[in-house]
Amino acid sequence: MSDRATTATAREIARRNGVVRTGSRVVPEEVPIAFSYGGSTQAVMMGTPAELEDFAVGFSLTEGIISSMAEIEEITVVDEGRGLDVQVTLAEDKEDALRARRRHMAGPVGCGLCGIESIDQAMRAVPHVSAIQQALSARHITDAVKALNGAQPLHAETHAVHGAGFFVPGKGLIAIREDVGRHNALDKLAGAVVRQGVQGSDGVVVVTSRISVEMVQKTAILGSAVLIAISAPTALAIRTAEEAGMTLVALCRGDDFEVFTRDDRIDTGVVAHVA
């Protein structure tokens, strides 16, 4: 575990309604977080110093380094002063496989693909989730988004982080993770879900960010067939979701939302479609 603070207080001069005042604002911390396997750094991300064990498991899973929790033997977080080193010990066969495909990623928050060495790596195939049966009502969609919006303490304090939640119909939001990086938040969520022993196919992923192709890839690797977002998807995210058989629900505001792929999983309650 890390003892790092997740927020700091910054002095500010604010102008509102024509009045200028000096005050302070709570802002999120952002630190370099390295993931090391077998003593070698695999990736360096800028992120929020919290839920690092979840982050390590989720990152290892979505990057294809592991396929199950059983392949991780130990996770140790070392504070290096200017950043944090999350040291992951893998089962021997996984360590050997990782050495064979060793690459290095380093980049700013929000990129998600920095350090990828080829187009093929960026456009990796995602697992097919077509066969996963999910039956969601319009109420499920709005409840999932509402629950996520109300369960983000760091966002409530700073208004500067992303959130990712795992919603199970009939149970509600069973996990939520926050980070200054949207990819990081989703990796942390994936780790939390896996560590709870929950199957990705049991629920849906809901995020506060736009839907990029990486968000689709990570959701499919977790094993969830539905991705819900407050913002819009990119064209590539839509095409990738179609290929994977995933349902994309986006632009969720109040009771309104838009379904871009596999709408057969969603009962919108609409009597007739109007072109």
PDB file of N, CA, C and O in Angstrom, residues 137-210:
ATOM      1  N   SER A 137     -32.404  -2.816 -18.884  1.00  0.00           N
ATOM      2  CA  SER A 137     -33.479  -1.871 -19.134  1.00  0.00           C
ATOM      3  C   SER A 137     -32.910  -0.459 -19.178  1.00  0.00           C
ATOM      4  O   SER A 137     -31.754  -0.218 -18.784  1.00  0.00           O
ATOM      5  N   ALA A 138     -33.725   0.476 -19.649  1.00  0.00           N
ATOM      6  CA  ALA A 138     -33.303   1.875 -19.625  1.00  0.00           C
ATOM      7  C   ALA A 138     -33.009   2.308 -18.187  1.00  0.00           C
ATOM      8  O   ALA A 138     -32.084   3.091 -17.938  1.00  0.00           O
ATOM      9  N   ARG A 139     -33.764   1.784 -17.244  1.00  0.00           N
ATOM     10  CA  ARG A 139     -33.558   2.128 -15.829  1.00  0.00           C
ATOM     11  C   ARG A 139     -32.200   1.643 -15.349  1.00  0.00           C
ATOM     12  O   ARG A 139     -31.527   2.323 -14.559  1.00  0.00           O
ATOM     13  N   HIS A 140     -31.775   0.459 -15.793  1.00  0.00           N
ATOM     14  CA  HIS A 140     -30.452  -0.031 -15.423  1.00  0.00           C
ATOM     15  C   HIS A 140     -29.369   0.949 -15.872  1.00  0.00           C
ATOM     16  O   HIS A 140     -28.414   1.233 -15.129  1.00  0.00           O
ATOM     17  N   ILE A 141     -29.503   1.460 -17.097  1.00  0.00           N
ATOM     18  CA  ILE A 141     -28.508   2.392 -17.639  1.00  0.00           C
ATOM     19  C   ILE A 141     -28.439   3.657 -16.794  1.00  0.00           C
ATOM     20  O   ILE A 141     -27.364   4.084 -16.360  1.00  0.00           O
ATOM     21  N   THR A 142     -29.592   4.259 -16.557  1.00  0.00           N
ATOM     22  CA  THR A 142     -29.603   5.511 -15.801  1.00  0.00           C
ATOM     23  C   THR A 142     -29.194   5.298 -14.344  1.00  0.00           C
ATOM     24  O   THR A 142     -28.525   6.147 -13.751  1.00  0.00           O
ATOM     25  N   ASP A 143     -29.564   4.158 -13.770  1.00  0.00           N
ATOM     26  CA  ASP A 143     -29.162   3.859 -12.390  1.00  0.00           C
ATOM     27  C   ASP A 143     -27.649   3.687 -12.284  1.00  0.00           C
ATOM     28  O   ASP A 143     -27.035   4.115 -11.293  1.00  0.00           O
ATOM     29  N   ALA A 144     -27.045   3.032 -13.282  1.00  0.00           N
ATOM     30  CA  ALA A 144     -25.595   2.813 -13.257  1.00  0.00           C
ATOM     31  C   ALA A 144     -24.842   4.136 -13.290  1.00  0.00           C
ATOM     32  O   ALA A 144     -23.886   4.347 -12.531  1.00  0.00           O
ATOM     33  N   VAL A 145     -25.276   5.035 -14.165  1.00  0.00           N
ATOM     34  CA  VAL A 145     -24.610   6.336 -14.277  1.00  0.00           C
ATOM     35  C   VAL A 145     -24.839   7.166 -13.017  1.00  0.00           C
ATOM     36  O   VAL A 145     -23.909   7.805 -12.498  1.00  0.00           O
ATOM     37  N   LYS A 146     -26.047   7.155 -12.519  1.00  0.00           N
ATOM     38  CA  LYS A 146     -26.353   7.908 -11.294  1.00  0.00           C
ATOM     39  C   LYS A 146     -25.539   7.395 -10.115  1.00  0.00           C
ATOM     40  O   LYS A 146     -25.012   8.178  -9.316  1.00  0.00           O
ATOM     41  N   ALA A 147     -25.428   6.078 -10.017  1.00  0.00           N
ATOM     42  CA  ALA A 147     -24.657   5.491  -8.921  1.00  0.00           C
ATOM     43  C   ALA A 147     -23.192   5.886  -9.009  1.00  0.00           C
ATOM     44  O   ALA A 147     -22.560   6.214  -7.997  1.00  0.00           O
ATOM     45  N   LEU A 148     -22.640   5.871 -10.223  1.00  0.00           N
ATOM     46  CA  LEU A 148     -21.236   6.255 -10.392  1.00  0.00           C
ATOM     47  C   LEU A 148     -21.036   7.714 -10.034  1.00  0.00           C
ATOM     48  O   LEU A 148     -20.067   8.071  -9.350  1.00  0.00           O
ATOM     49  N   ASN A 149     -21.933   8.571 -10.498  1.00  0.00           N
ATOM     50  CA  ASN A 149     -21.797  10.002 -10.213  1.00  0.00           C
ATOM     51  C   ASN A 149     -21.837  10.299  -8.718  1.00  0.00           C
ATOM     52  O   ASN A 149     -21.227  11.261  -8.254  1.00  0.00           O
ATOM     53  N   GLY A 150     -22.543   9.447  -7.963  1.00  0.00           N
ATOM     54  CA  GLY A 150     -22.660   9.688  -6.531  1.00  0.00           C
ATOM     55  C   GLY A 150     -21.647   8.952  -5.681  1.00  0.00           C
ATOM     56  O   GLY A 150     -21.702   9.030  -4.451  1.00  0.00           O
ATOM     57  N   ALA A 151     -20.720   8.249  -6.325  1.00  0.00           N
ATOM     58  CA  ALA A 151     -19.774   7.417  -5.565  1.00  0.00           C
ATOM     59  C   ALA A 151     -18.327   7.750  -5.899  1.00  0.00           C
ATOM     60  O   ALA A 151     -17.481   6.862  -5.931  1.00  0.00           O
ATOM     61  N   GLN A 152     -18.053   9.027  -6.147  1.00  0.00           N
ATOM     62  CA  GLN A 152     -16.700   9.443  -6.496  1.00  0.00           C
ATOM     63  C   GLN A 152     -16.211  10.510  -5.509  1.00  0.00           C
ATOM     64  O   GLN A 152     -16.287  11.709  -5.794  1.00  0.00           O
ATOM     65  N   PRO A 153     -15.703  10.092  -4.361  1.00  0.00           N
ATOM     66  CA  PRO A 153     -15.282  11.078  -3.354  1.00  0.00           C
ATOM     67  C   PRO A 153     -14.143  11.982  -3.819  1.00  0.00           C
ATOM     68  O   PRO A 153     -14.126  13.176  -3.483  1.00  0.00           O
ATOM     69  N   LEU A 154     -13.206  11.434  -4.583  1.00  0.00           N
ATOM     70  CA  LEU A 154     -12.083  12.251  -5.036  1.00  0.00           C
ATOM     71  C   LEU A 154     -12.545  13.289  -6.055  1.00  0.00           C
ATOM     72  O   LEU A 154     -12.094  14.432  -6.053  1.00  0.00           O
ATOM     73  N   HIS A 155     -13.461  12.893  -6.933  1.00  0.00           N
ATOM     74  CA  HIS A 155     -14.004  13.847  -7.896  1.00  0.00           C
ATOM     75  C   HIS A 155     -14.821  14.918  -7.183  1.00  0.00           C
ATOM     76  O   HIS A 155     -14.747  16.108  -7.537  1.00  0.00           O
ATOM     77  N   ALA A 156     -15.599  14.524  -6.186  1.00  0.00           N
ATOM     78  CA  ALA A 156     -16.408  15.492  -5.441  1.00  0.00           C
ATOM     79  C   ALA A 156     -15.524  16.538  -4.773  1.00  0.00           C
ATOM     80  O   ALA A 156     -15.911  17.708  -4.654  1.00  0.00           O
ATOM     81  N   GLU A 157     -14.331  16.117  -4.369  1.00  0.00           N
ATOM     82  CA  GLU A 157     -13.420  17.026  -3.674  1.00  0.00           C
ATOM     83  C   GLU A 157     -12.614  17.888  -4.632  1.00  0.00           C
ATOM     84  O   GLU A 157     -12.313  19.049  -4.331  1.00  0.00           O
ATOM     85  N   THR A 158     -12.268  17.339  -5.819  1.00  0.00           N
ATOM     86  CA  THR A 158     -11.342  18.045  -6.711  1.00  0.00           C
ATOM     87  C   THR A 158     -11.939  18.443  -8.058  1.00  0.00           C
ATOM     88  O   THR A 158     -11.425  19.343  -8.712  1.00  0.00           O
ATOM     89  N   HIS A 159     -12.965  17.739  -8.518  1.00  0.00           N
ATOM     90  CA  HIS A 159     -13.547  17.954  -9.854  1.00  0.00           C
ATOM     91  C   HIS A 159     -12.489  17.812 -10.949  1.00  0.00           C
ATOM     92  O   HIS A 159     -12.533  18.512 -11.954  1.00  0.00           O
ATOM     93  N   ALA A 160     -11.552  16.871 -10.756  1.00  0.00           N
ATOM     94  CA  ALA A 160     -10.438  16.781 -11.707  1.00  0.00           C
ATOM     95  C   ALA A 160      -9.971  15.355 -11.961  1.00  0.00           C
ATOM     96  O   ALA A 160      -8.843  15.148 -12.397  1.00  0.00           O
ATOM     97  N   VAL A 161     -10.826  14.367 -11.681  1.00  0.00           N
ATOM     98  CA  VAL A 161     -10.432  12.981 -11.918  1.00  0.00           C
ATOM     99  C   VAL A 161     -11.548  12.239 -12.649  1.00  0.00           C
ATOM    100  O   VAL A 161     -12.700  12.672 -12.686  1.00  0.00           O
ATOM    101  N   HIS A 162     -11.179  11.101 -13.241  1.00  0.00           N
ATOM    102  CA  HIS A 162     -12.133  10.229 -13.920  1.00  0.00           C
ATOM    103  C   HIS A 162     -12.569   9.115 -12.981  1.00  0.00           C
ATOM    104  O   HIS A 162     -11.849   8.738 -12.049  1.00  0.00           O
ATOM    105  N   GLY A 163     -13.746   8.550 -13.269  1.00  0.00           N
ATOM    106  CA  GLY A 163     -14.239   7.434 -12.493  1.00  0.00           C
ATOM    107  C   GLY A 163     -14.621   6.277 -13.395  1.00  0.00           C
ATOM    108  O   GLY A 163     -15.012   6.460 -14.549  1.00  0.00           O
ATOM    109  N   ALA A 164     -14.499   5.052 -12.869  1.00  0.00           N
ATOM    110  CA  ALA A 164     -14.926   3.847 -13.577  1.00  0.00           C
ATOM    111  C   ALA A 164     -15.594   2.936 -12.557  1.00  0.00           C
ATOM    112  O   ALA A 164     -15.062   2.723 -11.464  1.00  0.00           O
ATOM    113  N   GLY A 165     -16.760   2.417 -12.911  1.00  0.00           N
ATOM    114  CA  GLY A 165     -17.497   1.568 -11.986  1.00  0.00           C
ATOM    115  C   GLY A 165     -17.948   0.277 -12.640  1.00  0.00           C
ATOM    116  O   GLY A 165     -18.033   0.178 -13.871  1.00  0.00           O
ATOM    117  N   PHE A 166     -18.236  -0.724 -11.816  1.00  0.00           N
ATOM    118  CA  PHE A 166     -18.743  -2.013 -12.296  1.00  0.00           C
ATOM    119  C   PHE A 166     -20.126  -2.198 -11.700  1.00  0.00           C
ATOM    120  O   PHE A 166     -20.282  -2.305 -10.479  1.00  0.00           O
ATOM    121  N   PHE A 167     -21.131  -2.223 -12.571  1.00  0.00           N
ATOM    122  CA  PHE A 167     -22.530  -2.270 -12.163  1.00  0.00           C
ATOM    123  C   PHE A 167     -23.122  -3.641 -12.476  1.00  0.00           C
ATOM    124  O   PHE A 167     -23.031  -4.117 -13.610  1.00  0.00           O
ATOM    125  N   VAL A 168     -23.723  -4.255 -11.473  1.00  0.00           N
ATOM    126  CA  VAL A 168     -24.372  -5.549 -11.643  1.00  0.00           C
ATOM    127  C   VAL A 168     -25.870  -5.364 -11.436  1.00  0.00           C
ATOM    128  O   VAL A 168     -26.293  -4.945 -10.348  1.00  0.00           O
ATOM    129  N   PRO A 169     -26.689  -5.629 -12.442  1.00  0.00           N
ATOM    130  CA  PRO A 169     -28.142  -5.498 -12.268  1.00  0.00           C
ATOM    131  C   PRO A 169     -28.629  -6.303 -11.073  1.00  0.00           C
ATOM    132  O   PRO A 169     -28.268  -7.461 -10.903  1.00  0.00           O
ATOM    133  N   GLY A 170     -29.430  -5.669 -10.246  1.00  0.00           N
ATOM    134  CA  GLY A 170     -29.945  -6.332  -9.052  1.00  0.00           C
ATOM    135  C   GLY A 170     -29.067  -6.135  -7.832  1.00  0.00           C
ATOM    136  O   GLY A 170     -29.520  -6.337  -6.709  1.00  0.00           O
ATOM    137  N   LYS A 171     -27.813  -5.759  -8.046  1.00  0.00           N
ATOM    138  CA  LYS A 171     -26.888  -5.536  -6.929  1.00  0.00           C
ATOM    139  C   LYS A 171     -26.385  -4.101  -6.868  1.00  0.00           C
ATOM    140  O   LYS A 171     -25.972  -3.623  -5.818  1.00  0.00           O
ATOM    141  N   GLY A 172     -26.378  -3.429  -8.015  1.00  0.00           N
ATOM    142  CA  GLY A 172     -25.891  -2.061  -8.052  1.00  0.00           C
ATOM    143  C   GLY A 172     -24.406  -1.992  -8.356  1.00  0.00           C
ATOM    144  O   GLY A 172     -23.820  -2.912  -8.932  1.00  0.00           O
ATOM    145  N   LEU A 173     -23.796  -0.905  -7.945  1.00  0.00           N
ATOM    146  CA  LEU A 173     -22.379  -0.661  -8.199  1.00  0.00           C
ATOM    147  C   LEU A 173     -21.550  -1.414  -7.163  1.00  0.00           C
ATOM    148  O   LEU A 173     -21.596  -1.102  -5.980  1.00  0.00           O
ATOM    149  N   ILE A 174     -20.782  -2.415  -7.594  1.00  0.00           N
ATOM    150  CA  ILE A 174     -20.037  -3.228  -6.628  1.00  0.00           C
ATOM    151  C   ILE A 174     -18.579  -2.808  -6.525  1.00  0.00           C
ATOM    152  O   ILE A 174     -17.869  -3.256  -5.633  1.00  0.00           O
ATOM    153  N   ALA A 175     -18.117  -1.957  -7.425  1.00  0.00           N
ATOM    154  CA  ALA A 175     -16.743  -1.456  -7.353  1.00  0.00           C
ATOM    155  C   ALA A 175     -16.678  -0.145  -8.108  1.00  0.00           C
ATOM    156  O   ALA A 175     -17.353   0.048  -9.117  1.00  0.00           O
ATOM    157  N   ILE A 176     -15.839   0.775  -7.587  1.00  0.00           N
ATOM    158  CA  ILE A 176     -15.621   2.056  -8.257  1.00  0.00           C
ATOM    159  C   ILE A 176     -14.196   2.486  -7.979  1.00  0.00           C
ATOM    160  O   ILE A 176     -13.699   2.307  -6.869  1.00  0.00           O
ATOM    161  N   ARG A 177     -13.516   2.961  -9.013  1.00  0.00           N
ATOM    162  CA  ARG A 177     -12.143   3.433  -8.857  1.00  0.00           C
ATOM    163  C   ARG A 177     -11.987   4.770  -9.573  1.00  0.00           C
ATOM    164  O   ARG A 177     -12.638   5.028 -10.598  1.00  0.00           O
ATOM    165  N   GLU A 178     -11.110   5.627  -9.027  1.00  0.00           N
ATOM    166  CA  GLU A 178     -10.883   6.955  -9.590  1.00  0.00           C
ATOM    167  C   GLU A 178      -9.407   7.167  -9.878  1.00  0.00           C
ATOM    168  O   GLU A 178      -8.541   6.596  -9.220  1.00  0.00           O
ATOM    169  N   ASP A 179      -9.123   8.016 -10.862  1.00  0.00           N
ATOM    170  CA  ASP A 179      -7.732   8.354 -11.179  1.00  0.00           C
ATOM    171  C   ASP A 179      -7.725   9.585 -12.084  1.00  0.00           C
ATOM    172  O   ASP A 179      -8.712   9.865 -12.774  1.00  0.00           O
ATOM    173  N   VAL A 180      -6.600  10.285 -12.100  1.00  0.00           N
ATOM    174  CA  VAL A 180      -6.467  11.425 -13.007  1.00  0.00           C
ATOM    175  C   VAL A 180      -6.456  10.964 -14.459  1.00  0.00           C
ATOM    176  O   VAL A 180      -6.731  11.752 -15.364  1.00  0.00           O
ATOM    177  N   GLY A 181      -6.139   9.707 -14.703  1.00  0.00           N
ATOM    178  CA  GLY A 181      -6.156   9.145 -16.053  1.00  0.00           C
ATOM    179  C   GLY A 181      -7.335   8.214 -16.224  1.00  0.00           C
ATOM    180  O   GLY A 181      -7.584   7.336 -15.395  1.00  0.00           O
ATOM    181  N   ARG A 182      -8.076   8.371 -17.327  1.00  0.00           N
ATOM    182  CA  ARG A 182      -9.255   7.519 -17.536  1.00  0.00           C
ATOM    183  C   ARG A 182      -8.873   6.066 -17.761  1.00  0.00           C
ATOM    184  O   ARG A 182      -9.556   5.158 -17.296  1.00  0.00           O
ATOM    185  N   HIS A 183      -7.734   5.827 -18.466  1.00  0.00           N
ATOM    186  CA  HIS A 183      -7.277   4.447 -18.667  1.00  0.00           C
ATOM    187  C   HIS A 183      -6.865   3.826 -17.336  1.00  0.00           C
ATOM    188  O   HIS A 183      -7.129   2.653 -17.075  1.00  0.00           O
ATOM    189  N   ASN A 184      -6.224   4.641 -16.503  1.00  0.00           N
ATOM    190  CA  ASN A 184      -5.812   4.161 -15.186  1.00  0.00           C
ATOM    191  C   ASN A 184      -7.017   3.772 -14.338  1.00  0.00           C
ATOM    192  O   ASN A 184      -7.008   2.755 -13.644  1.00  0.00           O
ATOM    193  N   ALA A 185      -8.056   4.612 -14.365  1.00  0.00           N
ATOM    194  CA  ALA A 185      -9.261   4.325 -13.578  1.00  0.00           C
ATOM    195  C   ALA A 185      -9.867   2.995 -14.008  1.00  0.00           C
ATOM    196  O   ALA A 185     -10.295   2.189 -13.169  1.00  0.00           O
ATOM    197  N   LEU A 186      -9.886   2.744 -15.309  1.00  0.00           N
ATOM    198  CA  LEU A 186     -10.453   1.488 -15.803  1.00  0.00           C
ATOM    199  C   LEU A 186      -9.565   0.301 -15.451  1.00  0.00           C
ATOM    200  O   LEU A 186     -10.064  -0.774 -15.094  1.00  0.00           O
ATOM    201  N   ASP A 187      -8.243   0.465 -15.527  1.00  0.00           N
ATOM    202  CA  ASP A 187      -7.345  -0.614 -15.106  1.00  0.00           C
ATOM    203  C   ASP A 187      -7.531  -0.922 -13.624  1.00  0.00           C
ATOM    204  O   ASP A 187      -7.559  -2.088 -13.211  1.00  0.00           O
ATOM    205  N   LYS A 188      -7.626   0.123 -12.802  1.00  0.00           N
ATOM    206  CA  LYS A 188      -7.837  -0.088 -11.364  1.00  0.00           C
ATOM    207  C   LYS A 188      -9.155  -0.822 -11.122  1.00  0.00           C
ATOM    208  O   LYS A 188      -9.240  -1.719 -10.265  1.00  0.00           O
ATOM    209  N   LEU A 189     -10.188  -0.451 -11.878  1.00  0.00           N
ATOM    210  CA  LEU A 189     -11.475  -1.122 -11.731  1.00  0.00           C
ATOM    211  C   LEU A 189     -11.355  -2.592 -12.120  1.00  0.00           C
ATOM    212  O   LEU A 189     -11.874  -3.471 -11.417  1.00  0.00           O
ATOM    213  N   ALA A 190     -10.694  -2.870 -13.238  1.00  0.00           N
ATOM    214  CA  ALA A 190     -10.517  -4.261 -13.672  1.00  0.00           C
ATOM    215  C   ALA A 190      -9.826  -5.075 -12.589  1.00  0.00           C
ATOM    216  O   ALA A 190     -10.222  -6.209 -12.284  1.00  0.00           O
ATOM    217  N   GLY A 191      -8.784  -4.486 -11.982  1.00  0.00           N
ATOM    218  CA  GLY A 191      -8.085  -5.173 -10.905  1.00  0.00           C
ATOM    219  C   GLY A 191      -8.976  -5.425  -9.709  1.00  0.00           C
ATOM    220  O   GLY A 191      -8.955  -6.508  -9.103  1.00  0.00           O
ATOM    221  N   ALA A 192      -9.785  -4.431  -9.357  1.00  0.00           N
ATOM    222  CA  ALA A 192     -10.682  -4.577  -8.212  1.00  0.00           C
ATOM    223  C   ALA A 192     -11.710  -5.672  -8.450  1.00  0.00           C
ATOM    224  O   ALA A 192     -12.008  -6.478  -7.559  1.00  0.00           O
ATOM    225  N   VAL A 193     -12.263  -5.726  -9.658  1.00  0.00           N
ATOM    226  CA  VAL A 193     -13.266  -6.739  -9.984  1.00  0.00           C
ATOM    227  C   VAL A 193     -12.655  -8.136  -9.923  1.00  0.00           C
ATOM    228  O   VAL A 193     -13.220  -9.058  -9.316  1.00  0.00           O
ATOM    229  N   VAL A 194     -11.487  -8.293 -10.532  1.00  0.00           N
ATOM    230  CA  VAL A 194     -10.812  -9.593 -10.541  1.00  0.00           C
ATOM    231  C   VAL A 194     -10.453 -10.031  -9.121  1.00  0.00           C
ATOM    232  O   VAL A 194     -10.625 -11.201  -8.752  1.00  0.00           O
ATOM    233  N   ARG A 195      -9.970  -9.098  -8.312  1.00  0.00           N
ATOM    234  CA  ARG A 195      -9.564  -9.437  -6.948  1.00  0.00           C
ATOM    235  C   ARG A 195     -10.755  -9.807  -6.066  1.00  0.00           C
ATOM    236  O   ARG A 195     -10.601 -10.514  -5.073  1.00  0.00           O
ATOM    237  N   GLN A 196     -11.947  -9.342  -6.440  1.00  0.00           N
ATOM    238  CA  GLN A 196     -13.155  -9.727  -5.709  1.00  0.00           C
ATOM    239  C   GLN A 196     -13.679 -11.092  -6.152  1.00  0.00           C
ATOM    240  O   GLN A 196     -14.624 -11.613  -5.557  1.00  0.00           O
ATOM    241  N   GLY A 197     -13.069 -11.647  -7.203  1.00  0.00           N
ATOM    242  CA  GLY A 197     -13.523 -12.938  -7.706  1.00  0.00           C
ATOM    243  C   GLY A 197     -14.783 -12.850  -8.538  1.00  0.00           C
ATOM    244  O   GLY A 197     -15.487 -13.857  -8.730  1.00  0.00           O
ATOM    245  N   VAL A 198     -15.070 -11.647  -9.048  1.00  0.00           N
ATOM    246  CA  VAL A 198     -16.269 -11.431  -9.866  1.00  0.00           C
ATOM    247  C   VAL A 198     -15.917 -11.602 -11.337  1.00  0.00           C
ATOM    248  O   VAL A 198     -14.849 -11.182 -11.785  1.00  0.00           O
ATOM    249  N   GLN A 199     -16.810 -12.209 -12.099  1.00  0.00           N
ATOM    250  CA  GLN A 199     -16.617 -12.366 -13.530  1.00  0.00           C
ATOM    251  C   GLN A 199     -17.050 -11.091 -14.259  1.00  0.00           C
ATOM    252  O   GLN A 199     -18.086 -10.502 -13.940  1.00  0.00           O
ATOM    253  N   GLY A 200     -16.257 -10.678 -15.240  1.00  0.00           N
ATOM    254  CA  GLY A 200     -16.610  -9.489 -16.000  1.00  0.00           C
ATOM    255  C   GLY A 200     -17.945  -9.609 -16.706  1.00  0.00           C
ATOM    256  O   GLY A 200     -18.647  -8.612 -16.915  1.00  0.00           O
ATOM    257  N   SER A 201     -18.323 -10.824 -17.054  1.00  0.00           N
ATOM    258  CA  SER A 201     -19.587 -11.057 -17.753  1.00  0.00           C
ATOM    259  C   SER A 201     -20.798 -10.883 -16.843  1.00  0.00           C
ATOM    260  O   SER A 201     -21.939 -10.842 -17.328  1.00  0.00           O
ATOM    261  N   ASP A 202     -20.573 -10.754 -15.527  1.00  0.00           N
ATOM    262  CA  ASP A 202     -21.685 -10.616 -14.589  1.00  0.00           C
ATOM    263  C   ASP A 202     -22.268  -9.209 -14.564  1.00  0.00           C
ATOM    264  O   ASP A 202     -23.359  -8.999 -14.021  1.00  0.00           O
ATOM    265  N   GLY A 203     -21.525  -8.231 -15.107  1.00  0.00           N
ATOM    266  CA  GLY A 203     -21.997  -6.856 -15.024  1.00  0.00           C
ATOM    267  C   GLY A 203     -21.525  -6.013 -16.178  1.00  0.00           C
ATOM    268  O   GLY A 203     -21.043  -6.535 -17.189  1.00  0.00           O
ATOM    269  N   VAL A 204     -21.667  -4.704 -16.025  1.00  0.00           N
ATOM    270  CA  VAL A 204     -21.306  -3.764 -17.081  1.00  0.00           C
ATOM    271  C   VAL A 204     -20.336  -2.729 -16.528  1.00  0.00           C
ATOM    272  O   VAL A 204     -20.322  -2.427 -15.335  1.00  0.00           O
ATOM    273  N   VAL A 205     -19.529  -2.177 -17.422  1.00  0.00           N
ATOM    274  CA  VAL A 205     -18.582  -1.131 -17.052  1.00  0.00           C
ATOM    275  C   VAL A 205     -19.196   0.222 -17.364  1.00  0.00           C
ATOM    276  O   VAL A 205     -19.764   0.426 -18.444  1.00  0.00           O
ATOM    277  N   VAL A 206     -19.095   1.151 -16.433  1.00  0.00           N
ATOM    278  CA  VAL A 206     -19.605   2.504 -16.636  1.00  0.00           C
ATOM    279  C   VAL A 206     -18.498   3.493 -16.304  1.00  0.00           C
ATOM    280  O   VAL A 206     -17.823   3.358 -15.277  1.00  0.00           O
ATOM    281  N   VAL A 207     -18.258   4.470 -17.200  1.00  0.00           N
ATOM    282  CA  VAL A 207     -17.143   5.404 -17.044  1.00  0.00           C
ATOM    283  C   VAL A 207     -17.608   6.838 -17.240  1.00  0.00           C
ATOM    284  O   VAL A 207     -18.619   7.107 -17.887  1.00  0.00           O
ATOM    285  N   THR A 208     -16.829   7.765 -16.690  1.00  0.00           N
ATOM    286  CA  THR A 208     -17.168   9.181 -16.782  1.00  0.00           C
ATOM    287  C   THR A 208     -16.542   9.851 -17.996  1.00  0.00           C
ATOM    288  O   THR A 208     -16.794  11.027 -18.243  1.00  0.00           O
ATOM    289  N   SER A 209     -15.735   9.130 -18.741  1.00  0.00           N
ATOM    290  CA  SER A 209     -14.983   9.727 -19.844  1.00  0.00           C
ATOM    291  C   SER A 209     -15.603   9.397 -21.192  1.00  0.00           C
ATOM    292  O   SER A 209     -16.617   8.704 -21.278  1.00  0.00           O
ATOM    293  N   ARG A 210     -14.965   9.888 -22.248  1.00  0.00           N
ATOM    294  CA  ARG A 210     -15.353   9.463 -23.588  1.00  0.00           C
ATOM    295  C   ARG A 210     -14.936   8.010 -23.795  1.00  0.00           C
ATOM    296  O   ARG A 210     -14.129   7.472 -23.038  1.00  0.00           O
TER     297      ARG A 210
END
